[in-house]
XYZ file of C-alpha atoms in Angstrom:
677
model
C -22.889 -13.379 -25.320
C -23.713 -13.995 -21.253
C -26.686 -15.919 -20.774
C -29.350 -15.177 -17.634
C -30.954 -17.536 -16.062
C -33.879 -17.998 -14.215
C -37.397 -20.079 -14.247
C -39.266 -16.296 -13.679
C -38.668 -12.941 -14.186
C -38.423 -10.296 -11.394
C -42.539 -9.407 -10.575
C -43.114 -5.424 -10.206
C -43.694 -4.438 -6.727
C -45.158 -1.100 -7.260
C -43.962 1.191 -4.715
C -44.146 4.859 -4.876
C -41.183 6.644 -5.484
C -42.330 9.096 -1.894
C -43.155 6.516 0.317
C -42.586 6.339 3.742
C -40.366 3.619 5.172
C -41.781 0.627 6.390
C -40.844 -2.113 8.596
C -38.171 -3.951 7.362
C -40.030 -8.048 6.871
C -39.081 -10.832 9.547
C -35.664 -11.639 9.214
C -33.766 -14.577 11.067
C -33.336 -14.563 14.459
C -30.344 -13.165 17.180
C -27.774 -14.804 17.069
C -28.502 -16.290 20.372
C -31.654 -17.555 19.557
C -30.114 -19.214 15.782
C -32.331 -22.557 15.856
C -29.681 -25.595 13.799
C -32.068 -25.372 11.214
C -31.697 -22.219 10.674
C -29.891 -20.351 7.893
C -28.339 -16.701 7.128
C -27.717 -15.092 3.978
C -24.031 -13.716 3.729
C -23.450 -10.854 1.386
C -24.756 -10.826 -2.441
C -27.129 -12.586 -2.262
C -29.636 -12.332 -5.814
C -33.520 -11.996 -5.036
C -35.588 -15.429 -5.965
C -36.840 -13.753 -8.648
C -32.922 -12.924 -10.155
C -32.223 -14.243 -13.069
C -29.281 -16.350 -11.907
C -27.049 -19.262 -13.143
C -25.903 -20.010 -9.505
C -26.942 -19.166 -6.283
C -24.969 -18.218 -3.133
C -24.790 -21.259 0.501
C -26.550 -19.123 3.510
C -23.778 -17.342 5.762
C -23.885 -20.770 8.066
C -22.872 -22.983 5.797
C -19.268 -23.257 5.408
C -17.071 -23.267 8.208
C -13.025 -22.584 7.407
C -11.062 -24.853 9.690
C -8.312 -22.468 10.291
C -5.924 -24.939 10.138
C -5.939 -24.240 6.712
C -5.137 -21.491 4.742
C -7.536 -19.426 4.060
C -9.264 -20.328 7.468
C -5.953 -19.047 9.273
C -7.010 -15.243 7.022
C -10.646 -15.663 8.525
C -9.319 -16.362 12.321
C -6.618 -14.295 12.224
C -9.260 -11.138 11.182
C -11.172 -11.999 13.745
C -8.133 -11.650 16.667
C -6.721 -8.599 14.852
C -7.493 -7.196 11.582
C -11.286 -6.323 13.586
C -10.760 -5.139 16.365
C -7.488 -3.387 15.570
C -9.838 -1.237 13.418
C -12.267 -1.031 15.703
C -9.724 0.180 17.348
C -7.821 2.743 15.162
C -11.617 3.914 14.407
C -11.742 5.998 18.002
C -7.538 6.585 18.035
C -7.758 8.701 14.786
C -11.209 10.121 15.124
C -13.501 8.398 12.837
C -16.456 7.433 15.448
C -15.549 10.983 16.930
C -16.692 12.391 13.724
C -20.239 11.013 14.644
C -20.478 11.503 18.145
C -20.202 15.228 18.004
C -23.119 17.291 18.404
C -24.079 19.627 15.889
C -23.315 23.495 17.890
C -20.176 21.555 19.556
C -17.607 23.312 17.089
C -15.070 20.441 17.154
C -13.603 20.494 13.774
C -14.240 17.447 11.422
C -10.943 14.319 11.705
C -9.011 13.000 8.857
C -10.615 12.490 5.519
C -14.411 13.442 4.268
C -15.778 10.496 4.095
C -14.771 9.284 7.266
C -18.029 7.765 8.140
C -17.280 4.895 5.539
C -14.416 3.695 7.643
C -17.342 2.884 10.265
C -19.924 1.287 8.071
C -17.441 -0.883 6.495
C -16.324 -2.087 10.219
C -19.753 -2.286 11.136
C -20.932 -4.793 8.286
C -17.410 -6.708 9.634
C -18.255 -6.874 13.011
C -22.352 -7.849 11.653
C -20.523 -11.671 10.187
C -17.838 -12.233 12.106
C -20.673 -11.808 15.405
C -22.143 -15.488 12.985
C -18.927 -16.795 14.488
C -18.390 -15.523 18.033
C -22.250 -14.828 18.955
C -20.736 -14.524 22.449
C -18.117 -11.557 22.242
C -19.130 -9.192 24.507
C -16.795 -6.490 21.953
C -18.455 -7.068 19.450
C -22.810 -6.906 20.489
C -21.299 -3.698 22.114
C -19.472 -2.114 18.654
C -22.678 -3.342 16.813
C -25.412 -1.974 19.074
C -23.929 1.289 20.421
C -22.678 2.152 17.008
C -25.877 1.704 15.493
C -27.836 3.679 18.629
C -24.790 6.122 18.286
C -26.362 6.736 14.220
C -29.585 6.597 14.686
C -29.711 9.587 17.486
C -27.009 11.659 14.962
C -29.064 11.097 11.819
C -31.740 14.338 10.599
C -34.590 14.437 10.625
C -35.288 14.179 7.121
C -32.708 10.846 6.982
C -29.558 12.229 5.866
C -26.353 11.426 7.723
C -23.012 12.585 7.138
C -20.900 13.749 10.073
C -18.990 16.013 7.815
C -21.509 17.993 6.432
C -24.160 17.331 9.097
C -21.957 19.708 11.311
C -19.453 21.370 9.027
C -20.749 22.282 5.990
C -24.538 21.568 6.374
C -25.260 24.545 3.388
C -23.407 22.008 1.136
C -25.066 19.484 1.085
C -25.506 17.280 -2.176
C -23.545 20.079 -3.933
C -20.643 18.307 -4.889
C -21.333 14.833 -5.634
C -18.256 14.870 -7.431
C -15.785 14.545 -4.787
C -17.933 14.431 -1.665
C -18.965 11.011 -1.568
C -22.246 11.362 0.231
C -23.834 8.511 -2.062
C -20.813 6.481 -1.170
C -21.178 6.943 2.210
C -24.673 5.964 2.183
C -23.968 3.216 0.207
C -21.474 1.270 2.699
C -24.498 2.317 5.556
C -26.322 0.917 3.606
C -24.133 -2.074 3.296
C -23.404 -2.603 6.903
C -27.411 -2.512 8.331
C -28.097 -5.344 4.913
C -25.502 -7.207 7.399
C -26.680 -6.851 10.475
C -30.334 -7.148 8.922
C -29.366 -10.455 8.003
C -27.797 -11.884 11.055
C -29.923 -9.931 13.477
C -28.031 -7.742 15.142
C -28.205 -3.897 15.879
C -31.166 -3.363 14.159
C -30.858 0.377 14.791
C -29.076 -0.053 11.331
C -31.326 -1.247 9.380
C -34.204 2.048 10.111
C -31.562 4.378 9.512
C -30.691 3.168 6.758
C -33.765 2.443 5.059
C -34.786 6.482 6.396
C -31.624 7.637 4.072
C -31.986 5.546 1.358
C -35.939 7.002 1.456
C -34.584 10.108 1.044
C -32.340 9.317 -1.574
C -35.318 7.759 -3.282
C -37.323 11.252 -2.736
C -33.896 13.232 -3.982
C -32.654 11.456 -6.950
C -35.875 9.898 -7.863
C -37.922 9.867 -11.095
C -39.171 13.769 -11.388
C -35.889 13.916 -8.508
C -32.452 15.758 -9.733
C -30.976 13.671 -12.141
C -27.829 13.054 -10.528
C -24.644 10.691 -9.930
C -22.517 9.799 -7.286
C -18.310 10.287 -8.006
C -17.758 7.071 -6.874
C -19.951 4.410 -7.207
C -21.148 1.854 -3.786
C -24.654 3.173 -3.630
C -25.524 0.567 -6.762
C -25.053 -2.062 -4.862
C -26.260 -1.066 -1.545
C -29.339 -0.412 -2.802
C -30.024 -3.508 -5.036
C -28.844 -5.331 -1.728
C -31.925 -3.466 0.348
C -34.090 -3.742 -2.362
C -33.098 -7.872 -1.360
C -34.321 -7.774 2.547
C -36.890 -5.265 2.549
C -39.022 -6.375 -1.119
C -39.276 -2.169 -1.705
C -39.221 -1.280 -5.790
C -37.917 2.109 -5.187
C -34.452 0.812 -3.941
C -33.555 -0.912 -7.473
C -35.215 1.360 -9.673
C -33.219 4.408 -8.630
C -29.889 2.226 -8.683
C -30.722 0.733 -12.187
C -31.296 4.892 -12.478
C -27.590 5.714 -11.146
C -26.385 3.384 -13.593
C -28.517 4.661 -16.641
C -27.718 7.853 -16.372
C -23.726 7.562 -15.393
C -22.380 8.687 -18.851
C -23.286 12.287 -19.298
C -21.427 14.513 -18.068
C -23.012 15.342 -14.809
C -20.152 15.261 -12.601
C -18.234 17.699 -14.949
C -14.883 16.732 -15.885
C -12.705 17.243 -12.539
C -9.006 17.198 -12.227
C -8.590 13.892 -14.375
C -11.262 14.026 -16.685
C -15.161 12.422 -16.968
C -12.751 9.150 -17.371
C -11.721 9.486 -13.668
C -15.662 9.068 -12.425
C -16.789 6.804 -15.079
C -19.421 9.613 -16.550
C -17.656 10.038 -20.049
C -20.214 7.339 -21.677
C -22.907 5.053 -21.036
C -22.528 2.283 -19.042
C -24.222 -0.291 -22.593
C -21.699 1.962 -24.927
C -18.426 1.543 -22.726
C -15.968 -0.799 -24.862
C -12.895 0.291 -22.447
C -12.016 -0.400 -18.737
C -11.269 2.637 -17.889
C -10.483 5.209 -14.911
C -10.442 5.582 -10.765
C -9.535 1.851 -10.186
C -11.632 1.192 -7.607
C -14.758 3.288 -8.881
C -14.984 1.147 -11.786
C -14.817 -2.254 -10.563
C -17.057 -1.108 -7.583
C -19.694 0.054 -10.381
C -19.174 -3.141 -12.840
C -19.991 -4.758 -9.469
C -23.654 -2.487 -9.222
C -23.655 -3.243 -12.804
C -24.348 -6.897 -12.500
C -26.597 -6.251 -9.155
C -28.676 -4.851 -11.112
C -28.617 -6.859 -14.525
C -29.554 -9.966 -12.587
C -32.488 -8.751 -10.852
C -33.998 -6.541 -13.453
C -33.123 -9.341 -16.056
C -30.873 -6.603 -18.194
C -29.453 -8.600 -20.928
C -27.719 -5.993 -22.667
C -26.458 -4.316 -18.984
C -24.874 -7.473 -18.102
C -23.298 -8.089 -21.855
C -21.789 -4.621 -20.629
C -20.489 -5.936 -18.187
C -18.852 -9.282 -19.705
C -17.568 -6.546 -22.565
C -15.887 -4.133 -19.870
C -14.345 -7.820 -17.973
C -12.683 -8.541 -20.980
C -11.245 -5.380 -21.668
C -10.409 -5.639 -18.679
C -8.401 -8.945 -18.350
C -7.094 -9.317 -21.720
C -5.450 -5.835 -21.129
C -5.221 -3.882 -18.005
C -4.641 -6.384 -15.366
C -1.569 -6.944 -13.455
C -0.391 -10.939 -13.025
C -1.382 -10.930 -9.107
C -4.771 -9.972 -10.450
C -4.275 -6.247 -8.896
C -6.261 -3.124 -11.548
C -4.504 0.425 -11.529
C -1.171 1.336 -13.055
C -0.941 5.174 -12.153
C -0.611 6.348 -8.833
C -1.463 10.487 -9.589
C -5.413 9.503 -10.215
C -5.371 5.697 -8.883
C -6.569 4.833 -12.214
C -6.653 1.664 -14.590
C -3.605 2.748 -17.706
C -3.886 2.339 -21.362
C -3.778 -1.027 -22.889
C -0.490 -2.874 -21.628
C 0.595 0.073 -18.968
C 1.400 -2.320 -16.873
C 5.021 -1.259 -14.712
C 5.320 -3.731 -12.325
C 7.498 -0.791 -10.415
C 4.548 1.813 -9.979
C 1.754 0.019 -10.190
C -0.672 1.373 -7.502
C -2.814 -1.621 -8.015
C -4.533 -0.568 -4.586
C -6.102 -3.328 -1.966
C -9.548 -2.169 -2.892
C -9.377 -2.186 -6.084
C -8.592 -5.729 -5.734
C -11.340 -7.089 -3.342
C -13.856 -4.960 -5.794
C -12.161 -7.232 -7.793
C -13.094 -10.177 -6.464
C -16.421 -9.027 -6.068
C -17.482 -7.828 -9.309
C -16.270 -11.403 -10.581
C -18.040 -13.382 -7.924
C -20.887 -11.651 -9.421
C -20.703 -12.494 -12.792
C -19.811 -16.117 -11.918
C -23.359 -15.904 -10.152
C -24.648 -14.606 -13.464
C -23.445 -16.593 -15.469
C -21.697 -19.681 -13.828
C -18.886 -19.459 -15.800
C -15.106 -20.938 -14.700
C -13.365 -18.041 -15.556
C -14.856 -16.004 -12.404
C -13.959 -18.028 -10.141
C -10.158 -18.050 -11.390
C -9.820 -14.462 -11.445
C -11.590 -14.698 -7.856
C -8.723 -17.379 -6.968
C -5.912 -15.457 -8.209
C -6.686 -11.845 -6.996
C -7.525 -13.780 -3.474
C -4.178 -15.067 -2.911
C -1.891 -12.697 -4.568
C -3.226 -8.860 -4.329
C -5.475 -9.498 -1.702
C -3.431 -11.448 0.021
C -0.903 -9.795 0.233
C -2.175 -6.645 1.696
C -2.124 -7.452 5.295
C 1.217 -8.844 7.140
C 1.602 -11.933 9.601
C 0.138 -9.888 12.667
C -3.229 -8.419 10.959
C -2.421 -5.202 11.894
C -0.356 -3.603 9.161
C -1.435 -3.004 5.888
C -0.325 -2.276 2.292
C -2.584 0.125 0.366
C -1.284 -0.197 -2.901
C 0.729 -3.468 -3.828
C 4.018 -2.702 -6.593
C 5.144 -5.814 -8.057
C 8.692 -4.280 -7.747
C 9.956 -2.215 -4.552
C 13.189 -0.801 -5.963
C 16.726 -0.644 -4.487
C 16.865 3.162 -2.476
C 13.118 3.166 -3.226
C 12.207 6.181 -0.459
C 9.236 5.023 1.337
C 8.927 6.635 4.624
C 5.989 7.797 2.976
C 2.344 6.197 3.180
C 1.630 7.325 -0.335
C 4.307 4.042 -1.279
C 5.588 2.939 1.741
C 8.028 0.579 1.892
C 5.871 -1.512 4.144
C 3.282 -2.242 5.152
C 1.877 0.454 7.563
C -1.081 0.364 10.456
C -3.258 2.471 9.145
C -3.683 5.334 6.599
C -4.693 9.022 6.446
C -7.182 7.380 3.993
C -8.227 4.336 5.405
C -10.543 2.833 3.129
C -8.428 -0.775 2.324
C -8.259 -2.205 6.095
C -11.656 -2.012 7.560
C -12.716 -3.213 3.288
C -10.403 -6.198 4.182
C -11.971 -6.953 7.375
C -15.473 -7.265 5.740
C -14.249 -9.726 3.050
C -12.594 -12.185 5.985
C -15.279 -12.215 8.214
C -17.441 -13.091 5.227
C -14.554 -15.382 3.255
C -16.703 -18.625 3.950
C -20.052 -17.276 1.818
C -17.592 -17.719 -1.893
C -16.110 -21.083 -1.301
C -19.300 -23.047 -2.627
C -22.691 -22.503 -4.838
C -25.897 -23.839 -5.311
C -28.034 -24.956 -8.380
C -30.647 -27.334 -9.640
C -27.928 -30.058 -10.320
C -26.221 -29.816 -7.186
C -23.559 -27.983 -5.727
C -19.900 -26.345 -7.105
C -16.834 -25.553 -5.046
C -15.005 -22.981 -5.723
C -12.058 -21.969 -4.007
C -10.375 -24.987 -1.913
C -10.136 -24.408 1.703
C -9.676 -27.368 4.994
C -13.428 -26.919 6.518
C -16.965 -27.887 5.884
C -19.890 -27.426 3.258
C -23.253 -27.995 4.652
C -26.363 -28.227 2.213
C -29.868 -29.155 3.117
C -29.241 -32.951 2.749
C -24.909 -33.489 2.217
C -22.517 -32.781 4.019
C -18.471 -32.002 1.898
C -15.686 -31.996 4.425
C -12.421 -30.939 3.094
C -9.210 -31.480 3.795
C -6.159 -29.744 1.542
C -2.819 -28.074 2.290
C -4.037 -25.963 -0.690
C -2.704 -23.987 -2.254
C 0.863 -25.047 -0.844
C -0.021 -28.874 -2.310
C -2.995 -29.626 -5.068
C -4.629 -32.497 -3.394
C -7.911 -31.971 -2.691
C -9.600 -34.734 0.161
C -13.417 -34.630 -0.282
C -15.691 -36.907 2.232
C -19.220 -36.341 1.351
C -21.766 -37.573 3.815
C -25.245 -37.478 2.449
C -28.784 -38.706 3.207
C -30.050 -37.831 -0.592
C -31.772 -41.222 -2.104
C -31.700 -38.990 -5.507
C -29.089 -38.936 -7.730
C -27.286 -34.659 -7.576
C -24.224 -33.183 -9.289
C -20.796 -32.301 -7.055
C -19.045 -29.972 -9.711
C -15.425 -28.911 -8.757
C -13.694 -26.107 -10.531
C -9.840 -27.045 -12.376
C -8.070 -23.768 -12.133
C -6.911 -22.747 -15.645
C -3.655 -23.077 -14.604
C -3.419 -27.148 -14.068
C -4.156 -28.943 -17.518
C -4.144 -32.643 -15.929
C -6.888 -32.840 -13.331
C -7.341 -35.971 -11.961
C -10.141 -37.395 -9.645
C -10.456 -40.715 -6.825
C -13.452 -42.152 -5.728
C -13.626 -43.966 -3.209
C -9.916 -44.886 -4.757
C -11.153 -45.472 -7.543
C -10.048 -43.478 -10.667
C -13.586 -41.467 -11.613
C -12.004 -41.171 -15.233
C -13.856 -37.899 -15.194
C -12.748 -35.249 -17.286
C -12.912 -31.408 -16.719
C -16.616 -29.692 -19.019
C -16.469 -25.953 -18.859
C -13.966 -25.671 -16.393
C -15.605 -28.213 -14.078
C -15.689 -31.834 -13.151
C -18.636 -32.507 -12.817
C -19.622 -35.843 -10.596
C -23.316 -37.567 -10.769
C -24.427 -39.787 -8.485
C -26.722 -40.757 -5.822
C -24.422 -39.749 -3.135
C -25.976 -41.828 -0.775
C -24.102 -42.675 2.210
C -20.079 -41.745 2.126
C -18.235 -41.323 -0.595
C -14.510 -40.274 -0.361
C -13.197 -38.357 -3.435
C -9.201 -37.043 -3.650
C -9.055 -34.485 -6.487
C -5.472 -34.217 -7.211
C -4.578 -30.655 -9.328
C -0.640 -30.959 -10.391
C 1.396 -27.543 -9.636
C 4.787 -28.007 -11.187
C 6.526 -24.202 -11.323
C 5.277 -22.651 -14.493
C 7.401 -19.269 -15.920
C 5.625 -16.901 -17.537
C 5.983 -13.593 -19.804
C 4.156 -11.120 -20.792
C 2.682 -10.263 -23.784
C 5.535 -8.248 -25.825
C 3.097 -4.830 -25.530
C 3.820 -5.016 -21.751
C 7.058 -3.039 -22.917
C 7.832 -2.578 -19.085
C 8.990 -6.281 -17.939
C 10.018 -6.929 -21.518
C 12.699 -9.918 -21.030
C 11.452 -10.999 -18.229
C 9.600 -13.738 -16.292
C 7.843 -14.442 -13.561
C 7.430 -17.852 -11.331
C 4.051 -19.428 -10.885
C 2.998 -21.824 -8.536
C -0.265 -22.844 -8.211
C -2.465 -19.822 -8.170
C 0.575 -18.344 -6.428
C 2.477 -15.284 -8.074
C 6.191 -15.843 -6.383
C 8.289 -13.158 -6.021
C 12.585 -12.653 -4.674
C 13.593 -10.068 -2.219
C 16.360 -8.672 -1.442
C 16.827 -10.755 2.087
C 17.177 -13.868 0.066
C 20.450 -12.413 -1.604
C 23.801 -12.780 -1.275
C 25.607 -9.916 0.791
C 26.263 -7.428 -2.103
C 24.889 -8.743 -4.577
C 22.021 -5.955 -5.679
C 18.468 -6.720 -6.129
C 17.701 -4.588 -9.431
C 21.630 -6.798 -10.434
C 20.003 -10.646 -10.692
C 18.894 -12.139 -13.584
C 17.242 -15.779 -13.787
C 18.321 -18.899 -15.736
C 15.450 -19.903 -17.898
C 17.168 -22.825 -19.613
C 17.687 -24.163 -15.481
C 15.111 -26.271 -14.015
C 13.583 -24.575 -11.074
C 13.134 -26.680 -7.409
C 10.556 -26.408 -4.977
C 11.168 -26.755 -1.821
C 8.205 -27.970 0.919
C 9.252 -26.337 4.143
C 6.196 -27.561 5.895
C 2.349 -25.868 6.124
C 4.024 -24.542 9.827
C 6.746 -22.575 8.993
C 6.989 -18.572 7.668
C 6.950 -19.503 4.034
C 5.616 -23.111 3.504
C 6.763 -23.206 0.068
C 10.056 -21.645 -1.633
C 11.030 -22.077 -5.155
C 14.939 -22.305 -6.329
C 16.242 -20.969 -9.435
C 19.645 -20.218 -11.119
C 20.534 -16.861 -12.117
C 23.439 -14.790 -12.129
C 24.643 -11.414 -11.727
C 26.194 -10.149 -15.067
C 29.783 -8.189 -14.919
C 29.780 -4.319 -15.707
C 32.847 -4.055 -15.580
C 32.364 -0.120 -15.414
C 29.699 1.775 -13.405
C 28.765 4.319 -16.429
C 24.913 4.534 -16.216
C 25.323 3.945 -20.620
C 27.692 2.096 -22.197
C 28.405 0.653 -25.789
C 26.886 -2.479 -25.920
C 28.953 -4.085 -28.413
C 32.185 -3.806 -25.765
C 32.486 -6.697 -23.421
C 31.310 -7.147 -20.318
C 32.916 -8.974 -17.235
C 32.791 -12.118 -16.216
C 28.714 -12.953 -14.556
C 28.421 -14.133 -11.577
C 26.133 -17.669 -10.640
C 23.854 -17.486 -7.920
C 21.185 -19.278 -6.667
C 18.109 -17.542 -6.000
C 15.394 -18.171 -3.617
C 11.595 -17.213 -4.752
C 8.854 -16.526 -2.186
C 4.917 -16.164 -2.234
C 4.892 -12.654 -3.373
C 2.089 -12.218 -0.413
C 4.519 -12.713 1.658
C 6.963 -10.307 1.146
C 7.822 -8.032 3.553
C 6.822 -10.161 6.195
C 10.398 -10.667 7.794
C 12.057 -7.787 6.738
C 12.237 -4.356 4.875
C 13.789 -4.380 1.088
C 13.640 -4.082 -2.523
C 11.683 -7.085 -3.880
C 10.573 -8.141 -7.473
C 7.999 -9.788 -9.282
C 8.675 -9.986 -13.431
C 12.833 -11.019 -12.748
C 15.428 -10.029 -16.163
C 16.378 -13.253 -17.709
C 20.536 -14.473 -18.854
C 21.296 -12.989 -21.907
C 21.455 -15.198 -24.782
C 24.890 -14.690 -25.574
C 26.162 -14.371 -21.475
C 24.026 -17.741 -20.820
C 25.991 -19.585 -24.039
C 29.528 -18.653 -22.785
C 28.407 -19.956 -18.909
C 27.184 -22.643 -19.987
C 29.002 -23.447 -22.855
């Protein structure tokens, strides 16, 4: 059972549901005036009264060095992905939809929920502006778009370009598929980000006006309704956190509690698709549309921690167990069905038909972050690491301007991948462009997920080269992680009192060690963390060693799609084999791996396109003929030995388009004996 932690419960802040918008409380100074002692809140920051085990560090407390992998991703996002998103919003028409006047008559372009792409990009720009306060392009995009939204917002606070201009009479008439509340949620999240860092002040006013309309229409005494695509729940909690208005938190809780009453109907795929088939508190199975499920659960945890609702958090834990015990891909991805973008049955994890949408991976990262804050349990940080380095990392090309929407674990030879539903290469944009802006906002705030604090001290969850600042200490981290398991830390502290530095030991690591000033610290992990308590005053140097031998893993026997296969992992990174590394004439699907032979690690250096590759022994079995089916008792032709090169899954497809697979069939036992006796 999960426990909630805090010294006090959330105080009741009486605010009438129909109370007009108020001026938001004084926030951080605008970027140009942030002083050296100023700290800025980042995303998903619990209120002071929230019942959580851990607290996020401020947005500006952690700096990622671009020389490291995560810092490099963040720098690429600033240099390429975020500007690309802004350009595509203009080119694809999402910004044009908002610029239309009501009487213009020009039809809506693109998806009916394209406003949300603008809002996610605004959020990314807000987080990025902290590191680029002098960038005129970022400032112009934020300020101009904020003023645009204020200008097109209706007098009652409503804002949605599709319904305002094209279908005004259908407003709030199709909550199952209309995405009105979903778009409102992303608008609110963008406004909260801008408010927290002190930019685009028009956004928070637009967001609170819209939120007040939602409270009036859907709050107590209003319409019983939920959105077919969750997102509003987390957004309302975040808006409560920056304004203190209890009405927003109460509405978020109401949306959570109303779900499961069948208010959205059956739709094309049934009520479970909308997560409206059973109340959240009673749900036992992680199910439905993958993105909607993880977005909902992130909001559930936010509501639970802010209201002290242990029963609601226990429901989130129960669904986590369902998700990660039987319904999660090796890469941390979710969603096994293309037809409805949904989570399948237990153990239904086909690698070639994996939908594994990028947004679902990002949503899983956010859900696990909230579970980590609520409980302090290592397993949630482990899942953040797994999904980040694999299911999220694979989505973006090295140029930062091409993306996968779905992320299969096997691209077959002969796959027709010219369309965008299941492409064979990363594309610059999509008709449904939800993923690139989502990536931009996560990467712009990535440093916020590295470390936390509590009453005992500081916890490091993700390892990356950079610095972590607290009120009294600085921790400098140097590492080539995830390519190397050595993490060097230098602690410089002014505190005269003992405090605890907790270093996560990933679940895949079985033999961690730590040295303090060159001496064996003789500490053993407790609860998944090495907890080092001492007086750190002055300068202390530590080395954490996380050995990462190659692991050859097999799936549970009920995962029929990969029975008889293994995958290669090293540290947190999943590996794959590509057609590009096979000899001419060898077809990827013909290759088998010899599990009795050692796998070598080849260090190519951090500057290489592929810093670490793996070399395994394999075979191409001889079939003897080209028949689709043959008598299995008939002797096959002699197999051909070959060396297999495996590359990090998140890097596949960056050299050339072509087949790829994570799960590799193993050499048949009789063939193995014949070949190597």
